[in-house]
Each structure stands twice: as C-alpha cells, then as structure tokens.
CSV table of C-alpha atoms and ligand atoms in Angstrom, one decimal:
chain,number,residue,atom,x,y,z
A,1,MET,CA,-55.0,-94.3,69.7
A,2,ILE,CA,-54.4,-92.4,73.0
A,3,ASN,CA,-57.5,-91.2,74.8
A,4,PHE,CA,-57.2,-88.2,77.0
A,5,THR,CA,-59.9,-86.6,79.0
A,6,GLN,CA,-57.7,-84.4,81.1
A,7,LEU,CA,-54.4,-82.8,80.2
A,8,VAL,CA,-52.3,-80.3,82.1
A,9,LEU,CA,-51.3,-77.3,80.0
A,10,ALA,CA,-47.6,-76.5,80.8
A,11,SER,CA,-48.1,-72.8,80.4
A,12,HIS,CA,-48.4,-69.7,82.6
A,13,ASN,CA,-49.8,-67.7,79.8
A,14,ALA,CA,-53.6,-67.1,80.1
A,15,GLY,CA,-53.9,-66.2,76.5
A,16,LYS,CA,-52.6,-69.5,75.3
A,17,LEU,CA,-54.8,-71.5,77.7
A,18,LYS,CA,-57.9,-69.7,76.4
A,19,GLU,CA,-57.1,-70.3,72.8
A,20,LEU,CA,-56.0,-73.9,73.2
A,21,GLN,CA,-59.1,-74.8,75.3
A,22,ALA,CA,-61.3,-73.2,72.7
A,23,MET,CA,-59.6,-75.2,69.9
A,24,LEU,CA,-59.8,-78.5,71.8
A,25,GLY,CA,-63.5,-78.2,72.6
A,26,GLY,CA,-65.3,-80.1,75.3
A,27,SER,CA,-63.8,-83.5,74.8
A,28,VAL,CA,-60.5,-82.7,76.6
A,29,GLN,CA,-60.3,-80.7,79.7
A,30,LEU,CA,-57.2,-78.6,79.9
A,31,ARG,CA,-56.0,-77.9,83.5
A,32,SER,CA,-53.5,-75.1,84.1
A,33,ILE,CA,-50.1,-75.9,85.5
A,34,GLY,CA,-50.8,-72.9,87.8
A,35,GLU,CA,-53.1,-75.2,89.9
A,36,PHE,CA,-50.0,-77.2,90.8
A,37,SER,CA,-47.1,-74.8,90.8
A,38,GLN,CA,-46.3,-71.1,90.2
A,39,VAL,CA,-42.6,-71.9,89.4
A,40,GLU,CA,-41.8,-71.5,85.7
A,41,PRO,CA,-39.1,-73.7,84.3
A,42,GLU,CA,-36.1,-72.1,82.7
A,43,GLU,CA,-36.4,-72.3,79.0
A,44,THR,CA,-32.9,-73.4,78.3
A,45,GLY,CA,-33.4,-75.1,74.8
A,46,LEU,CA,-32.1,-73.7,71.6
A,47,SER,CA,-35.2,-74.4,69.6
A,48,PHE,CA,-39.0,-74.2,70.0
A,49,VAL,CA,-39.1,-78.1,70.0
A,50,GLU,CA,-36.6,-78.4,72.8
A,51,ASN,CA,-38.4,-75.8,75.0
A,52,ALA,CA,-41.8,-77.3,74.3
A,53,ILE,CA,-40.6,-80.8,75.4
A,54,LEU,CA,-38.8,-79.3,78.4
A,55,LYS,CA,-42.0,-77.5,79.6
A,56,ALA,CA,-44.2,-80.5,78.9
A,57,ARG,CA,-42.0,-82.9,80.9
A,58,ASN,CA,-41.8,-80.5,83.8
A,59,ALA,CA,-45.6,-80.1,84.0
A,60,ALA,CA,-46.1,-83.9,83.8
A,61,ARG,CA,-43.6,-84.4,86.6
A,62,ILE,CA,-45.3,-81.8,88.8
A,63,SER,CA,-48.9,-82.8,88.1
A,64,GLY,CA,-48.7,-86.5,87.5
A,65,LEU,CA,-51.0,-85.9,84.4
A,66,PRO,CA,-50.2,-86.1,80.7
A,67,ALA,CA,-49.0,-82.7,79.6
A,68,LEU,CA,-49.3,-80.4,76.7
A,69,ALA,CA,-46.9,-77.5,76.1
A,70,ASP,CA,-46.8,-74.7,73.6
A,71,ASP,CA,-43.6,-73.0,72.8
A,72,SER,CA,-44.2,-70.1,70.4
A,73,GLY,CA,-42.8,-66.8,69.2
A,74,LEU,CA,-42.3,-64.4,66.4
A,75,ALA,CA,-39.6,-64.7,63.8
A,76,VAL,CA,-38.9,-61.5,62.0
A,77,ASP,CA,-37.2,-61.7,58.6
A,78,PHE,CA,-35.3,-58.4,58.8
A,79,LEU,CA,-33.9,-59.5,62.2
A,80,GLY,CA,-32.7,-62.9,60.9
A,81,GLY,CA,-35.5,-64.7,62.7
A,82,ALA,CA,-35.2,-62.9,66.0
A,83,PRO,CA,-36.7,-62.7,68.6
A,84,GLY,CA,-37.7,-66.3,67.9
A,85,ILE,CA,-37.5,-68.5,70.9
A,86,TYR,CA,-36.5,-65.4,72.9
A,87,SER,CA,-39.8,-63.6,72.1
A,88,ALA,CA,-41.2,-63.6,75.6
A,89,ARG,CA,-37.8,-62.3,77.0
A,90,TYR,CA,-37.1,-59.9,74.1
A,91,ALA,CA,-37.2,-56.8,76.4
A,92,ASP,CA,-35.6,-58.7,79.4
A,93,GLY,CA,-38.8,-59.9,81.0
A,94,LYS,CA,-40.5,-56.5,81.1
A,95,GLY,CA,-43.6,-57.8,79.4
A,96,ASP,CA,-45.6,-57.6,76.3
A,97,ALA,CA,-45.8,-53.8,76.0
A,98,ALA,CA,-42.0,-53.4,76.3
A,99,ASN,CA,-41.4,-56.3,73.8
A,100,ASN,CA,-43.7,-54.5,71.3
A,101,THR,CA,-41.9,-51.2,71.8
A,102,LYS,CA,-38.5,-52.8,71.4
A,103,LEU,CA,-39.6,-54.5,68.1
A,104,LEU,CA,-41.0,-51.2,66.7
A,105,ASP,CA,-37.7,-49.6,67.5
A,106,ALA,CA,-35.7,-52.4,65.9
A,107,LEU,CA,-37.7,-52.0,62.7
A,108,LYS,CA,-37.8,-48.2,62.6
A,109,ASP,CA,-37.5,-46.9,59.0
A,110,VAL,CA,-37.6,-50.5,57.6
A,111,PRO,CA,-39.8,-50.4,54.5
A,112,GLU,CA,-43.0,-52.5,54.3
A,113,ALA,CA,-41.6,-54.9,51.8
A,114,GLU,CA,-38.9,-55.9,54.3
A,115,ARG,CA,-41.2,-56.3,57.3
A,116,GLY,CA,-42.1,-59.9,56.8
A,117,ALA,CA,-42.5,-62.2,59.8
A,118,GLN,CA,-44.0,-65.4,61.0
A,119,PHE,CA,-45.5,-66.6,64.2
A,120,VAL,CA,-44.3,-70.1,65.1
A,121,CYS,CA,-46.0,-72.6,67.4
A,122,VAL,CA,-44.7,-76.0,68.5
A,123,LEU,CA,-47.0,-78.1,70.6
A,124,ALA,CA,-45.5,-81.0,72.5
A,125,LEU,CA,-47.6,-83.7,74.3
A,126,VAL,CA,-46.1,-86.2,76.7
A,127,ARG,CA,-48.0,-89.0,78.3
A,128,HIS,CA,-45.7,-88.9,81.3
A,129,ALA,CA,-42.6,-87.1,82.4
A,130,ASP,CA,-40.1,-89.6,80.9
A,131,ASP,CA,-42.1,-90.2,77.7
A,132,PRO,CA,-39.6,-91.3,75.1
A,133,LEU,CA,-41.9,-90.4,72.2
A,134,PRO,CA,-43.4,-86.9,72.6
A,135,ILE,CA,-46.0,-86.0,70.0
A,136,LEU,CA,-44.8,-82.8,68.2
A,137,CYS,CA,-46.8,-80.5,66.0
A,138,GLU,CA,-45.8,-77.3,64.4
A,139,GLY,CA,-47.7,-74.4,62.9
A,140,LEU,CA,-46.6,-71.2,61.1
A,141,TRP,CA,-48.5,-68.0,60.3
A,142,HIS,CA,-47.1,-65.5,57.8
A,143,GLY,CA,-47.6,-61.8,58.0
A,144,ARG,CA,-45.9,-58.5,58.4
A,145,ILE,CA,-44.9,-56.2,61.3
A,146,LEU,CA,-46.9,-53.0,61.4
A,147,THR,CA,-45.4,-49.6,62.2
A,148,GLU,CA,-47.7,-49.0,65.1
A,149,ALA,CA,-49.9,-51.1,67.4
A,150,SER,CA,-53.5,-51.7,66.4
A,151,GLY,CA,-56.3,-53.7,68.0
A,152,GLU,CA,-57.3,-54.9,71.5
A,153,HIS,CA,-57.8,-58.6,71.2
A,154,GLY,CA,-55.3,-61.4,71.7
A,155,PHE,CA,-52.0,-61.0,73.6
A,156,GLY,CA,-48.3,-60.6,73.1
A,157,TYR,CA,-47.3,-59.3,69.7
A,158,ASP,CA,-50.9,-59.5,68.2
A,159,PRO,CA,-51.3,-55.7,67.9
A,160,LEU,CA,-48.1,-55.5,65.7
A,161,PHE,CA,-48.8,-58.5,63.4
A,162,TRP,CA,-50.5,-57.7,60.1
A,163,VAL,CA,-52.6,-60.6,58.7
A,164,PRO,CA,-52.6,-60.3,54.9
A,165,GLU,CA,-55.5,-62.7,54.4
A,166,ARG,CA,-57.8,-60.4,56.5
A,167,ASN,CA,-56.3,-57.0,56.0
A,168,CYS,CA,-56.0,-56.2,59.7
A,169,SER,CA,-53.8,-56.9,62.7
A,170,SER,CA,-54.2,-60.2,64.6
A,171,ALA,CA,-55.4,-58.1,67.6
A,172,GLU,CA,-58.2,-56.8,65.4
A,173,LEU,CA,-59.4,-60.4,64.8
A,174,GLY,CA,-62.0,-61.8,67.2
A,175,PRO,CA,-61.0,-65.0,69.0
A,176,VAL,CA,-63.0,-67.3,66.7
A,177,GLU,CA,-61.3,-65.9,63.6
A,178,LYS,CA,-57.8,-65.9,65.1
A,179,ASN,CA,-58.3,-69.5,66.2
A,180,GLN,CA,-59.1,-70.5,62.6
A,181,LEU,CA,-56.0,-68.9,61.1
A,182,SER,CA,-53.1,-68.7,63.7
A,183,HIS,CA,-49.9,-70.7,64.0
A,184,ARG,CA,-51.4,-72.2,67.2
A,185,ALA,CA,-54.6,-73.2,65.2
A,186,ARG,CA,-52.5,-74.9,62.6
A,187,ALA,CA,-50.4,-76.8,65.1
A,188,MET,CA,-53.6,-77.8,67.0
A,189,ALA,CA,-55.2,-79.1,63.8
A,190,LEU,CA,-52.3,-81.5,63.4
A,191,LEU,CA,-52.4,-82.5,67.0
A,192,ARG,CA,-56.2,-83.2,66.8
A,193,GLN,CA,-55.5,-85.5,63.8
A,194,ARG,CA,-52.7,-87.3,65.7
A,195,LEU,CA,-55.1,-87.8,68.7
A,196,GLY,CA,-58.0,-89.0,66.5
A,197,LEU,CA,-60.1,-86.0,67.6
A,198,GLN,CA,-61.3,-85.0,64.1
B,201,Y43,O1,-50.7,-65.9,69.2
B,201,Y43,C1,-49.8,-65.1,69.6
B,201,Y43,N1,-50.1,-63.8,69.5
B,201,Y43,C2,-49.2,-62.9,70.0
B,201,Y43,N2,-48.0,-63.2,70.5
B,201,Y43,C3,-47.7,-64.5,70.6
B,201,Y43,C4,-48.6,-65.5,70.2
B,201,Y43,N3,-48.0,-66.7,70.4
B,201,Y43,C5,-46.9,-66.5,70.9
B,201,Y43,N4,-46.7,-65.1,71.1
B,201,Y43,C6,-45.5,-64.5,71.8
B,201,Y43,C7,-45.9,-64.2,73.2
B,201,Y43,C8,-44.5,-64.4,73.9
B,201,Y43,O2,-43.8,-63.2,73.8
B,201,Y43,C9,-43.9,-65.5,73.0
B,201,Y43,C10,-44.2,-66.9,73.6
B,201,Y43,O3,-43.2,-67.3,74.5
B,201,Y43,P1,-43.4,-68.6,75.3
B,201,Y43,O4,-42.2,-68.9,76.1
B,201,Y43,O5,-43.8,-69.7,74.3
B,201,Y43,O6,-44.7,-68.4,76.2
B,201,Y43,P2,-44.9,-67.7,77.6
B,201,Y43,O7,-43.5,-67.4,78.2
B,201,Y43,O8,-45.7,-66.5,77.4
B,201,Y43,O9,-45.7,-68.7,78.4
B,201,Y43,P3,-45.2,-70.3,78.7
B,201,Y43,O10,-43.8,-70.4,78.4
B,201,Y43,O11,-45.5,-70.4,80.2
B,201,Y43,O12,-46.2,-71.1,77.9
B,201,Y43,O13,-44.4,-65.3,71.7
B,202,MG,MG1,-42.2,-69.0,78.2
C-alpha cells in the first residue's frame, strides 16, 4: 500500500482543490501546483484519461512530489457527448459564464426529455513523473441541463446541471452534499479505496 502525506494537485482550478481536499480529509495534504508554477500544460489528449495523466506527470516533474490530477467535464447527450474533454475551452477560453451561455444557446428549444447529460471525472495519481503505472479512477454523475442558470455554489457548469436525486441544480447544493454525490466524489471514493484510506 502506498502511503502519501503530501500530494501536489495538478490543477489551477480553485473549485477542484477545495472539493478534493474536503474529500481527502486531514490524512493527506494537497498542495496546489500554483505554488510551483503558473504555467498550465496544454491538454493535448483525446480522452479524460490521457489529459489526467498528462497533467499529473507535468505536476510531478515540476514539484518533485507525487501528483494527483483531475480531468473532468460535461458530456451532453443531445450534443453527442460535447463539450466533453473540451468543456473548459467550450467558449474559446472566455471562462465559465461564457461556457454556460454557449451551452444554453446550443440547447435552445431542446425539450426536457432530450437534455440528459453527465459530468465525468477522471483522477490520475502518479508516484513520480515517469510512473509506468498511474492509478486511474473514474466517476460519472447523471443529470439534465436546465434552461436557465440557478444557484450560487460550486463552479463551472454547476448552475446549469439539474440533479434529479435532489430536485435542484448542483449550484444549489451545499458543498457537503455535492461532495457526497458528484462525479468527483465517486472517483475519489474509488481512489480512497485504492490507497487504503477507508
Ligand atoms: O463539479 C463540477 N461542476 C461544474 N463544472 C465542472 C465540474 N467539474 C468539471 N467541471 C467543468 C469545469 C470546466 O469547464 C471543465 C473541467 O476542465 P478541466 O480541464 O478538467 O479543468 P480546468 O481547466 O478547470 O482546471 P485544470 O485543468 O487546471 O485542473 O469541466
Ligand atoms: Mg484544464
């Protein structure tokens, strides 16, 4: 069993850092890659897995620490799984608000029954930059895309993601509840098992 007390999180997204640290609890300290570098690696992979591994290796190389990466996104049924791995870049790097506006436009007049979507999260953990056996864990969260934004919590597409099991948007869930249900929570539950952190 691998025993980590410190991991570097290969992410420049403050929302992810907050959620992942809360899920890991006190036994593992997550340090932000921002402490070591402000340069974001280009996400050139064609899958969540490839991008997660690429980000983890890059962070391990820069920090000299074992590294955890999260590659995630929103796959919308009506759009054939788009924006998928391109979720963060959907509106050409203009940010969360522009991404959400573009998604609402793309689904304009699409009826509720065809607005199914899933959040996807892949976590990759490497012990060092050239680790030949990264630990990979995946989580999905099924829901629907709303016709307008609702809620103030979370980040990214949360205000547009309807959570059927709670009858509200994921931005209307408090952090504790989101962290029990989300794609990231499911991937992290698997990772905790793999690390023996029950
Ligand atoms: O729980 C979530 N609630 C709402 N939106 C979410 C969530 N999880 C991922 N997302 C969205 C945000 C971003 O548009 C994309 C992730 O893109 P992704 O490249 O993995 O992350 P990022 O560029 O924000 O930070 P980084 O690559 O440095 O980890 O999916
Ligand atoms: Mg990214």
